[in-house]
Amino acid sequence: MLTRADLAKYPFLAEASEYVRELGFSIDDIASPEFTPVLDRATSRLEEALSKGRVSSPATDDERTEILSFPVSNLILSLTGEERAKRRFALAEAKRAYELLRQETPEKLQHIATGTFHWTLRRVDLQLGQRVYDFALALPDYLRNATSLREPKWKLPNRVLDHGFVYTARDETARLLEEEVAGRIVNRSARLPGRPPKLLQPRVEQTRGLISKWLGTPQTFELPKVPVPEAMPPCVRHVIEQLDEAKNVPHMGRFALAAFLLNIGADQEEIVRLFTTKWNTSED
Amino acid sequence: MDPTSQTIQQQFQRYYLEPARRITGPQSMANREFGFLLFKEKFMVRHRSFRTNEQLLGAIRDLVPAHVYFSTARYKEPTATMEEKGWEGADLVFDIDADHLDTECKPTHDNWKCKGCGNVGRGSAPKICPSCKNDRFEEQTWLCEKCLRQAKEETEKLLDIVISDFGVDPSNLRIFFSGHRGYHVHVNSKDLSGLDEEERKEIVDYVLGLGLETKLQGLNQTSSGGVTTVEGPMMGEPGWRGRIVTGIYDLLSEGVENLQLGSAQTQAFKEWNREALFTKPFWNSVRGAGLGTWQALALKAVQKKSSRIDTVVTTDIHRLIRLPGTLNGHTGLLAVEVQSERLDDFDPFTESTVFAGSMKVHVKEAPSFRLGTVHLGPFHDESVTLPAAAAMLLLCKRRAEPAT
């Protein structure tokens, strides 16, 4: 059903992984000169993704390089240890896939969706009013991918549901697949080799540079060291307010407050002081 | 514990201790968390799990709780802390509660008191107190026939959506009367049990018709050669498309006058044969009714056909929900399963009463009501001997105290 040209277009597919496995490369082969085009293409994928949020599909007949470069991009990215870049790369690759998927025949879309992604997707030929639907997609598969899409047309109340299936047009199906593709690439765990080949090191460094150039340096926020009353949940603030007004607070409320304060790391002496002044208890 | 709670608990204990008593736990029982709300200090015993129905009944007999709950979720370790339970999916659950319905009778049997300033009012409590802006209230509600009938109608609409649109096989559906003010619908479907909170929110919005745009359900107009034509969904089409048309049919059947249309349009709709909705196309066959009118009607139809479910219950994937076959501490009525084919005939005021004999109570204030075939009340500050089920209802609703 899928040709090698298809695998070059969609290197995230299960069939593409299978193809790579069958080529029988080991990690050391990366060092061989014949692998340079693969490394170059892997780097260009990353560079485009990080700089533009897009990856273009080159007019090439070197399908093997296209297919192989994808897992190598993943490998390099994993070696940088930069999680945030992973998502950007995944989205960029998924967008590229969408542009190609939307031009595919319904048969091929169905093959990809049901094969790699295990969707329950039926072909239909249905017109309701002006709308033409090509597919009926199982409700859970639809929801998993549509909840992140914000346009009103993706909201479930605006869809046509029929006995557990959501009708979709061809282009919509491709768009939902884009979401699935992004998810698959993000969750793809690149198996890190025990000792990354030396030859990859410059590519990893180069990618790190690209990441800080395009994504900046991550900001870290430090949690406050002392309890901040404004940041406490309303129920806790309510208990404190009641105590401030010298109102009686039930045992469970006092217990919850003490437990909460201990949990957020309030000083024990501080808590006891709160007890003694407000609750008129002795320290024994 | 106050004397009222003591009396209620004694009666509950007698019920649960009957030798022939059986309780059936939910499917995949060993993977569920159970919770018990005790009479004493309203303490919640949580994170319990049971392998057999006998163990579960044993715990209920030991604790004699006011309420018995189980998790809609299945867990690897149901007794572990929330973080460590290991969520493995949750039934899709719907709750229809008269508390969330705007029934006309509410002002006659419900009232509220502001916890801030003591202001009182009739009907459901407002969002904030009109005099002191406080948002905390003491509420007194009553379970009335009209409210429960409305809740049942909402349940019927829900079932239609769940079966026809979500594709749930009726054999995977169970309907329960909660023993108080509503109905629960449990969907046990492998396909839907993995849905996360955000996905369930979409399900909720679909059932409520929330965010539905009529244009996206096909109601639109086109212009060609200076002629504007309205087009829209047809009767019998799947999902909200068909439901909008049947909703419009229902609205027109109930009376054109209530639709707040202009006088010319009201007249035109009156003269129009609404059976045209069954044929096609009809969107251009009412004089003076253009896209705007049809849109307004379609939105009213969505309101009419949507089911007023509780949004929180369905979205919460860690929810504890009442176990059927147990007593509801708010009423002393039994939470019971209702077979879907006889939902229409189900009478909550007959089929969920369990206490036999009679009891003497002092009633502070209670509206007139019916239990089984007996009509009782209204009561005002009086000691009366009542059928036990009625006395328990009043005790549980805190409308009465035990009398000797």
XYZ file of C-alpha atoms in Angstrom:
688
model
C 0.000 0.000 0.000
C 2.715 2.489 0.962
C 5.651 3.110 -1.344
C 9.137 4.127 -0.276
C 8.253 7.632 -1.459
C 5.405 7.584 1.056
C 7.772 6.597 3.838
C 10.008 9.523 2.860
C 7.008 11.805 3.211
C 5.889 10.256 6.481
C 9.008 8.955 8.239
C 7.142 8.730 11.569
C 5.006 5.849 10.350
C 5.332 2.374 11.791
C 6.297 1.150 8.289
C 9.135 3.686 8.138
C 10.551 2.499 11.468
C 10.323 -1.038 10.117
C 12.182 0.000 6.959
C 14.965 1.582 9.017
C 15.244 -1.544 11.123
C 15.504 -3.694 8.025
C 18.382 -1.581 6.695
C 20.268 -2.959 9.679
C 22.373 0.081 10.493
C 24.128 0.281 13.804
C 24.960 3.489 15.623
C 28.580 3.238 14.546
C 27.610 3.449 10.889
C 26.840 7.106 11.451
C 30.589 7.699 11.322
C 30.881 6.432 7.757
C 31.178 9.040 4.988
C 28.164 7.667 3.131
C 26.130 8.784 6.102
C 27.042 12.465 5.792
C 23.967 13.371 3.660
C 21.765 11.781 6.313
C 23.422 13.827 9.065
C 23.138 16.986 6.972
C 19.474 16.404 6.314
C 18.883 15.565 9.993
C 20.487 18.859 10.979
C 18.552 20.844 8.385
C 15.300 19.324 9.663
C 16.177 20.550 13.159
C 17.374 23.943 11.988
C 14.207 24.600 10.012
C 11.975 23.349 12.789
C 13.660 25.478 15.425
C 13.986 28.630 13.354
C 10.726 28.626 11.367
C 8.543 26.091 13.091
C 8.288 24.352 9.729
C 10.151 21.622 7.938
C 10.066 21.719 4.164
C 9.824 18.680 1.948
C 12.709 18.787 -0.478
C 12.269 17.643 -4.044
C 14.602 14.712 -3.747
C 14.681 11.205 -5.024
C 16.985 10.181 -2.225
C 14.229 8.603 -0.244
C 16.559 6.616 1.942
C 18.177 9.804 3.257
C 14.773 11.365 3.895
C 13.629 8.348 5.882
C 16.871 7.824 7.825
C 17.391 11.471 8.689
C 14.180 11.599 10.710
C 15.233 9.181 13.480
C 18.688 10.781 13.446
C 17.105 14.206 14.068
C 15.281 12.652 16.990
C 18.495 11.149 18.290
C 20.387 14.444 18.128
C 17.516 16.227 19.806
C 17.413 13.673 22.610
C 21.148 14.023 23.133
C 20.732 17.753 23.718
C 18.440 16.874 26.613
C 16.256 19.881 25.745
C 12.652 18.785 26.242
C 11.148 22.077 25.060
C 12.789 21.760 21.658
C 11.201 18.365 21.211
C 7.707 19.784 21.078
C 8.675 22.444 18.557
C 10.282 19.851 16.342
C 7.252 17.580 16.623
C 4.847 20.371 15.681
C 6.981 21.390 12.726
C 7.209 17.842 11.404
C 3.482 17.379 11.942
C 2.700 20.531 9.971
C 4.834 19.262 7.127
C 2.939 15.988 7.253
C -0.417 17.789 7.167
C 0.465 19.672 3.980
C 1.193 16.336 2.332
C -1.602 14.330 3.922
C -4.320 16.709 2.762
C -3.410 15.876 -0.824
C -3.548 12.125 -0.361
C -6.337 9.857 -1.537
C -8.902 8.836 1.080
C -7.580 5.272 0.811
C -4.089 6.319 1.809
C -5.340 8.548 4.638
C -7.342 5.649 5.961
C -4.374 3.306 5.687
C -2.126 5.669 7.663
C -4.759 6.472 10.272
C -5.781 2.903 10.957
C -2.299 1.405 10.580
C 0.154 3.481 12.557
C -2.382 5.297 14.705
C -4.975 2.550 15.234
C -7.888 4.868 14.503
C -11.292 3.433 13.875
C -11.969 5.257 10.647
C -14.608 4.298 8.089
C -14.977 5.564 4.554
C -18.314 7.200 3.875
C -19.728 9.105 0.966
C -22.219 11.380 2.597
C -23.643 14.787 1.864
C -25.645 16.672 4.476
C -26.799 20.024 3.136
C -23.780 21.643 1.531
C -21.302 19.545 3.461
C -19.592 16.517 2.038
C -18.111 13.958 4.383
C -15.525 11.360 3.413
C -15.004 9.651 6.743
C -16.658 8.565 9.939
C -14.177 8.657 12.817
C -14.728 6.898 16.142
C -15.623 9.370 18.900
C -12.604 8.703 21.203
C -10.174 9.082 18.276
C -11.868 12.326 17.310
C -11.817 13.756 20.843
C -8.185 12.842 21.500
C -7.108 15.009 18.605
C -9.770 17.702 18.382
C -9.710 19.042 21.954
C -6.512 20.967 21.258
C -8.040 22.666 18.189
C -9.690 25.960 19.082
C -11.823 26.831 16.053
C -15.557 26.466 16.811
C -15.974 23.918 14.036
C -13.979 21.365 16.052
C -16.165 21.667 19.122
C -18.148 18.471 19.544
C -21.575 20.223 19.617
C -20.791 21.553 16.150
C -20.089 18.136 14.657
C -22.419 15.553 13.237
C -22.398 12.469 15.469
C -23.935 9.225 14.377
C -23.852 6.164 16.648
C -20.403 6.743 18.060
C -18.852 8.192 14.919
C -18.020 11.777 13.959
C -18.282 12.655 10.283
C -15.221 14.380 8.875
C -14.179 15.731 5.513
C -10.890 14.687 3.946
C -9.021 17.857 4.860
C -10.343 17.724 8.417
C -9.157 14.153 8.721
C -5.686 15.223 7.616
C -5.758 18.039 10.192
C -6.687 15.631 12.978
C -3.909 13.330 11.817
C -1.508 16.256 12.179
C -2.364 16.376 15.880
C -1.838 12.641 16.197
C 1.503 12.870 14.387
C 2.714 15.652 16.706
C 1.733 13.574 19.717
C 3.507 10.511 18.355
C 6.732 12.398 17.716
C 6.704 14.050 21.149
C 6.131 10.756 22.884
C 8.597 8.879 20.747
C 11.381 7.818 23.014
C 14.608 7.873 21.102
C 16.698 5.024 22.424
C 19.877 6.703 23.477
C 22.999 4.746 22.661
C 25.230 3.978 25.631
C 28.087 5.971 24.136
C 26.970 8.531 21.563
C 29.331 8.436 18.585
C 31.901 11.215 18.717
C 30.944 12.302 15.245
C 27.523 13.317 16.488
C 28.899 15.588 19.177
C 29.396 18.656 16.924
C 25.841 18.212 15.584
C 24.507 18.036 19.135
C 26.416 21.199 20.105
C 25.225 22.941 16.957
C 21.634 22.034 17.813
C 22.053 23.271 21.385
C 23.201 26.569 19.916
C 20.121 26.679 17.671
C 17.862 25.959 20.579
C 19.167 28.816 22.697
C 19.196 31.074 19.644
C 15.565 30.422 18.709
C 13.971 29.388 21.950
C 16.086 31.480 24.328
C 17.363 30.385 27.688
C 14.700 28.906 29.911
C 13.621 30.996 32.846
C 13.377 29.311 36.184
C 11.050 30.435 38.892
C 11.970 29.895 42.479
C 9.280 28.980 44.925
C 9.064 31.317 47.875
C 10.948 30.079 50.919
C 8.394 31.308 53.456
C 4.611 30.827 53.359
C 2.815 33.553 51.424
C -0.765 33.956 52.726
C -1.994 35.445 49.416
C -0.998 32.253 47.635
C -2.937 29.967 49.954
C -6.122 28.292 48.737
C -9.434 29.983 49.685
C -10.407 27.271 52.180
C -7.194 27.739 54.145
C -7.488 31.519 54.036
C -11.048 31.163 55.248
C -9.910 29.166 58.293
C -7.227 31.757 59.075
C -9.748 34.579 58.712
C -12.104 32.839 61.096
C -9.302 32.473 63.603
C -8.406 36.110 63.183
C -11.954 36.980 64.086
C -11.601 34.694 67.105
C -14.352 32.458 65.814
C -14.483 28.811 66.770
C -13.048 26.573 64.064
C -14.020 22.895 64.075
C -11.379 20.340 64.847
C -11.148 19.221 61.203
C -10.514 22.800 60.136
C -7.700 23.231 62.656
C -6.221 19.895 61.686
C -6.393 20.773 57.978
C -4.730 24.134 58.584
C -1.910 22.648 60.648
C -1.357 19.874 58.110
C -1.377 22.368 55.272
C 1.099 24.709 56.942
C 3.458 21.833 57.737
C 3.179 20.630 54.166
C 4.143 23.941 52.597
C 7.157 24.012 54.892
C 6.078 26.568 57.447
C 8.341 26.763 60.465
C 7.053 24.545 63.268
C 7.628 27.170 65.932
C 5.716 29.617 63.783
C 2.757 27.248 63.653
C 2.809 26.644 67.385
C 2.840 30.412 67.916
C -0.243 30.659 65.728
C -1.874 27.947 67.840
C -1.074 29.554 71.156
C -2.082 33.089 70.319
C -5.165 32.372 68.304
C -6.471 29.141 69.695
C -5.660 29.658 73.274
C -4.057 26.275 73.625
C -1.140 25.257 75.741
C 1.874 23.654 74.202
C 1.509 20.290 75.919
C -24.303 12.790 67.586
C -27.705 14.515 67.740
C -30.825 12.454 68.539
C -32.156 12.748 64.979
C -28.983 11.292 63.495
C -29.001 8.576 66.138
C -32.526 7.556 65.221
C -31.741 7.569 61.517
C -28.625 5.504 62.042
C -30.502 2.953 64.145
C -33.038 2.516 61.363
C -30.279 2.248 58.737
C -28.517 -0.327 60.882
C -31.647 -2.429 61.204
C -32.071 -2.283 57.427
C -28.504 -3.307 56.622
C -28.420 -6.042 59.284
C -31.385 -7.968 57.894
C -30.065 -11.466 57.230
C -31.379 -11.564 53.670
C -29.746 -8.228 52.768
C -27.580 -8.340 49.638
C -25.505 -5.601 48.083
C -24.026 -5.847 44.625
C -20.835 -3.933 43.993
C -20.006 -2.352 40.623
C -18.180 -4.090 37.785
C -14.428 -4.479 38.405
C -15.226 -4.039 42.071
C -11.716 -4.860 43.335
C -10.327 -1.943 41.334
C -12.711 0.655 42.729
C -12.278 2.975 45.649
C -15.145 3.006 48.156
C -16.059 5.847 50.463
C -18.457 6.068 53.385
C -19.808 9.253 54.847
C -20.477 8.605 58.506
C -23.256 10.108 60.581
C -20.713 10.942 63.249
C -19.202 14.368 62.548
C -19.897 13.811 58.858
C -16.562 12.064 58.650
C -15.574 10.496 55.337
C -13.918 7.091 55.330
C -12.170 6.821 51.977
C -9.696 4.755 49.991
C -11.281 1.431 50.938
C -11.523 -1.505 48.554
C -13.389 -4.791 48.560
C -13.047 -7.998 46.617
C -16.488 -9.426 47.282
C -20.031 -8.252 47.842
C -19.946 -9.917 51.261
C -16.903 -7.888 52.345
C -18.569 -4.723 51.152
C -21.782 -5.500 53.032
C -19.691 -6.352 56.088
C -18.106 -2.895 56.039
C -21.485 -1.197 55.596
C -22.859 -3.179 58.542
C -19.864 -2.156 60.675
C -19.892 1.514 59.809
C -23.639 2.075 59.163
C -22.843 5.171 57.078
C -25.243 7.876 55.947
C -23.983 7.549 52.371
C -22.074 4.866 50.462
C -19.999 5.811 47.440
C -17.751 4.103 44.925
C -15.325 5.548 42.415
C -16.359 5.836 38.796
C -12.656 5.228 38.149
C -10.831 1.923 38.201
C -7.416 1.915 39.854
C -4.469 -0.431 40.066
C -4.266 0.287 43.809
C -7.613 1.664 44.966
C -6.479 1.959 48.598
C -3.371 4.027 47.828
C -3.223 7.830 48.039
C -4.719 9.700 45.060
C -1.277 10.210 43.490
C -0.359 6.550 43.748
C -3.645 4.871 42.872
C -2.774 4.294 39.201
C -5.804 5.432 37.198
C -6.952 2.826 34.684
C -10.034 4.497 33.238
C -13.410 5.679 34.486
C -17.024 4.967 33.621
C -18.697 7.810 31.808
C -21.238 9.020 34.340
C -24.066 11.509 34.053
C -25.936 13.074 36.932
C -29.273 14.753 36.530
C -30.243 16.547 39.679
C -33.370 18.589 40.278
C -31.077 21.068 42.065
C -29.886 22.176 38.651
C -33.292 22.368 37.010
C -35.373 25.494 36.936
C -38.706 24.004 37.853
C -41.603 26.343 38.500
C -42.476 24.613 41.765
C -39.157 25.360 43.472
C -40.300 28.544 45.265
C -43.110 26.505 46.830
C -40.835 23.914 48.438
C -37.216 25.164 48.508
C -35.779 28.008 50.526
C -32.428 29.458 51.486
C -30.818 31.448 54.235
C -27.695 33.548 53.753
C -24.903 32.456 56.092
C -23.581 35.999 56.125
C -26.537 38.204 57.004
C -29.377 35.787 57.648
C -31.377 37.032 54.682
C -33.918 34.411 53.534
C -35.660 33.660 50.254
C -37.713 31.057 48.417
C -36.612 28.796 45.578
C -32.976 27.967 44.741
C -30.328 30.100 46.434
C -28.970 32.947 44.303
C -25.288 33.013 43.331
C -24.651 35.841 45.772
C -26.840 37.222 48.523
C -28.737 40.270 47.203
C -28.255 42.161 50.469
C -24.732 41.287 51.678
C -23.100 39.760 48.557
C -22.078 36.661 50.509
C -21.982 33.447 48.473
C -22.658 30.902 51.199
C -26.134 29.682 51.991
C -28.002 27.163 54.037
C -30.464 25.541 51.676
C -33.564 23.540 52.403
C -34.784 21.536 49.460
C -37.634 19.146 49.007
C -37.998 16.285 46.607
C -41.188 16.925 44.779
C -43.022 14.993 42.104
C -42.779 17.745 39.520
C -39.031 18.186 39.989
C -38.430 14.454 39.746
C -40.652 14.148 36.687
C -38.613 16.902 35.056
C -35.399 15.086 36.044
C -36.785 11.955 34.411
C -37.534 13.839 31.197
C -33.972 15.153 31.173
C -32.780 11.565 31.643
C -34.839 10.405 28.665
C -33.320 13.113 26.463
C -29.870 12.160 27.705
C -30.428 8.487 26.857
C -31.401 9.411 23.318
C -28.149 11.343 22.859
C -25.988 8.709 24.522
C -27.417 5.885 22.418
C -28.039 7.545 19.043
C -25.092 9.952 18.997
C -22.404 8.456 21.232
C -23.246 4.970 20.021
C -23.435 3.396 23.464
C -25.058 -0.024 23.356
C -28.099 0.032 25.679
C -26.748 -3.119 27.340
C -23.797 -1.030 28.577
C -26.072 1.567 30.157
C -27.441 1.543 33.670
C -29.889 4.032 35.107
C -30.267 4.704 38.807
C -32.576 6.774 40.919
C -30.281 8.446 43.432
C -32.717 8.193 46.305
C -32.985 11.953 46.449
C -33.454 14.510 43.721
C -32.276 12.857 40.550
C -31.042 10.113 38.314
C -27.603 8.781 37.466
C -26.676 7.211 34.150
C -23.570 5.021 34.128
C -21.932 4.082 30.834
C -19.628 1.118 30.969
C -17.806 1.232 27.654
C -14.222 0.276 27.007
C -14.040 2.835 24.209
C -15.115 5.753 26.368
C -13.558 4.851 29.712
C -10.157 6.232 28.699
C -11.424 9.746 27.985
C -9.634 12.462 29.935
C -11.254 15.453 31.627
C -10.978 17.736 28.638
C -12.524 15.137 26.357
C -15.356 14.568 28.822
C -15.962 18.308 28.869
C -16.676 18.096 25.134
C -19.153 15.288 25.833
C -20.827 17.522 28.434
C -20.988 20.453 26.014
C -22.514 18.204 23.374
C -25.249 16.994 25.729
C -25.962 20.574 26.844
C -25.707 21.929 23.291
C -23.196 24.410 24.719
C -21.267 26.346 22.098
C -23.444 24.928 19.347
C -23.541 27.262 16.349
C -26.556 26.714 14.136
C -24.538 27.650 11.085
C -22.136 24.799 11.765
C -25.140 22.481 12.007
C -26.030 23.499 8.478
C -28.472 26.384 8.997
C -27.384 29.001 6.531
C -28.476 31.090 3.583
C -27.267 31.462 0.029
C -27.943 34.204 -2.465
C -28.204 33.684 -6.171
C -29.561 36.131 -8.727
C -30.935 38.368 -5.993
C -32.881 35.518 -4.401
C -31.949 34.523 -0.872
C -32.546 30.936 0.057
C -32.398 29.510 3.571
C -31.049 26.015 3.877
C -30.737 23.807 6.890
C -30.844 20.328 8.352
C -33.649 17.855 7.739
C -35.758 15.668 9.993
C -34.123 12.304 10.560
C -30.571 13.445 9.962
C -28.055 12.240 12.541
C -26.959 14.142 15.647
C -27.948 17.687 16.436
C -28.977 18.292 12.816
C -32.042 16.088 13.068
C -32.588 16.967 16.708
C -32.854 20.670 15.858
C -35.668 19.926 13.412
C -37.590 17.698 15.830
C -37.035 20.371 18.479
C -38.603 23.009 16.235
C -41.492 20.649 15.537
C -42.013 20.179 19.298
C -41.881 23.922 19.932
C -44.451 24.624 17.236
C -46.665 21.835 18.568
C -46.609 23.345 22.044
C -47.849 26.674 20.785
C -46.527 29.349 18.498
C -47.553 32.063 20.988
C -44.794 31.126 23.453
C -42.010 31.625 20.930
C -41.735 35.407 21.253
C -42.002 35.977 17.522
C -43.343 39.134 15.942
C -47.111 39.220 15.424
C -46.893 38.756 11.640
C -44.544 35.810 12.042
C -46.659 34.278 14.787
C -49.605 34.435 12.416
C -47.585 32.988 9.551
C -46.373 30.062 11.673
C -49.914 29.446 12.901
C -51.163 29.183 9.358
C -48.246 27.004 8.351
C -48.675 23.248 8.366
C -45.787 22.115 10.538
C -46.009 18.622 9.076
C -43.935 20.190 6.298
C -40.972 19.634 8.612
C -41.208 15.971 7.661
C -40.959 16.696 3.954
C -38.265 18.685 2.246
C -37.290 21.378 1.811
C -39.214 23.540 4.258
C -36.884 26.349 5.348
C -38.320 28.733 2.757
C -41.953 27.840 3.124
C -42.994 30.150 5.978
C -43.889 33.645 4.845
C -41.749 36.281 6.577
C -39.454 33.799 8.310
C -35.861 34.337 7.204
C -32.565 33.046 8.499
C -32.734 35.140 11.681
C -36.091 33.706 12.703
C -35.028 30.151 11.998
C -31.771 30.668 13.910
C -33.689 31.881 16.943
C -36.045 28.905 16.676
C -33.148 26.500 16.211
C -31.431 27.797 19.367
C -34.677 27.363 21.295
C -34.901 23.852 19.879
C -31.383 23.117 21.126
C -32.399 24.345 24.590
C -35.422 22.096 24.461
C -33.654 18.969 23.262
C -30.486 19.294 25.356
C -30.303 17.486 28.661
C -29.504 19.513 31.799
C -26.770 17.313 33.232
C -24.434 18.298 36.057
C -21.225 19.353 34.339
C -18.866 18.575 37.219
C -19.867 14.951 37.768
C -19.263 13.925 34.155
C -15.937 15.754 33.847
C -14.448 14.501 37.105
C -12.501 11.308 36.416
C -11.914 10.578 40.121
C -15.501 11.010 41.227
C -17.092 9.073 44.041
C -20.707 8.320 43.243
C -23.556 6.738 45.189
C -23.675 2.955 45.257
C -27.019 1.558 44.069
C -28.736 -0.635 46.635
C -27.704 1.612 49.533
C -29.705 4.109 51.551
C -29.493 7.803 50.857
C -28.889 9.655 54.110
C -30.616 12.757 52.771
C -33.956 10.924 52.497
C -33.849 7.395 53.842
C -34.829 6.260 50.350
C -32.976 3.518 48.516
C -30.806 4.289 45.509
C -32.234 1.822 42.987
C -31.587 0.692 39.463
C -34.301 1.520 36.944
C -34.637 -0.646 33.840
C -34.519 1.684 30.872
C -37.630 0.213 29.254
C -39.695 1.114 32.285
C -38.112 4.468 33.152
C -41.348 6.122 32.081
C -43.368 4.102 34.620
C -40.839 4.269 37.429
C -42.255 5.906 40.544
C -39.455 6.995 42.891
C -41.947 7.655 45.681
C -43.069 4.023 45.689
C -40.183 1.952 44.433
C -37.435 3.298 46.637
C -39.110 3.189 50.047
C -37.850 0.521 52.417
C -38.935 1.298 55.962
C -42.092 -0.456 57.129
C -44.201 0.140 60.220
C -44.819 3.510 61.793
C -42.844 6.114 63.731
C -43.763 9.072 65.873
C -42.010 12.320 65.033
C -42.355 15.987 65.787
C -42.527 17.832 62.471
C -41.288 21.410 62.402
C -42.451 22.283 58.930
C -43.155 20.187 55.856
C -45.114 20.614 52.639
C -47.697 18.027 51.616
C -46.221 15.030 49.875
C -46.928 11.511 48.753
C -45.152 8.254 49.519
C -46.534 5.150 47.833
C -50.278 5.694 47.735
C -50.401 7.709 50.957
C -50.736 11.498 50.844
C -49.355 13.281 53.885
C -49.000 16.796 55.259
C -48.616 19.639 55.198
C -47.311 19.720 58.766
C -46.567 22.632 61.003
C -45.021 22.215 64.442
C -46.912 19.069 65.398
C -46.283 15.563 66.719
C -47.612 12.859 64.434
C -47.376 9.123 63.943
C -46.461 8.446 60.334
C -45.607 5.498 58.117
C -41.935 4.815 58.922
C -40.727 5.685 55.414
C -42.398 9.110 55.616
C -41.105 9.731 59.131
C -37.579 8.800 58.002
C -37.846 11.132 55.044
C -38.767 14.019 57.345
C -36.029 13.125 59.828
C -33.406 12.860 57.091
C -34.541 16.155 55.556
C -34.257 17.714 59.025
C -37.875 18.709 58.912
C -38.687 16.623 61.988
C -37.199 15.299 65.197
C -37.825 11.980 66.899
C -40.680 12.094 69.387
C -41.423 9.660 72.159
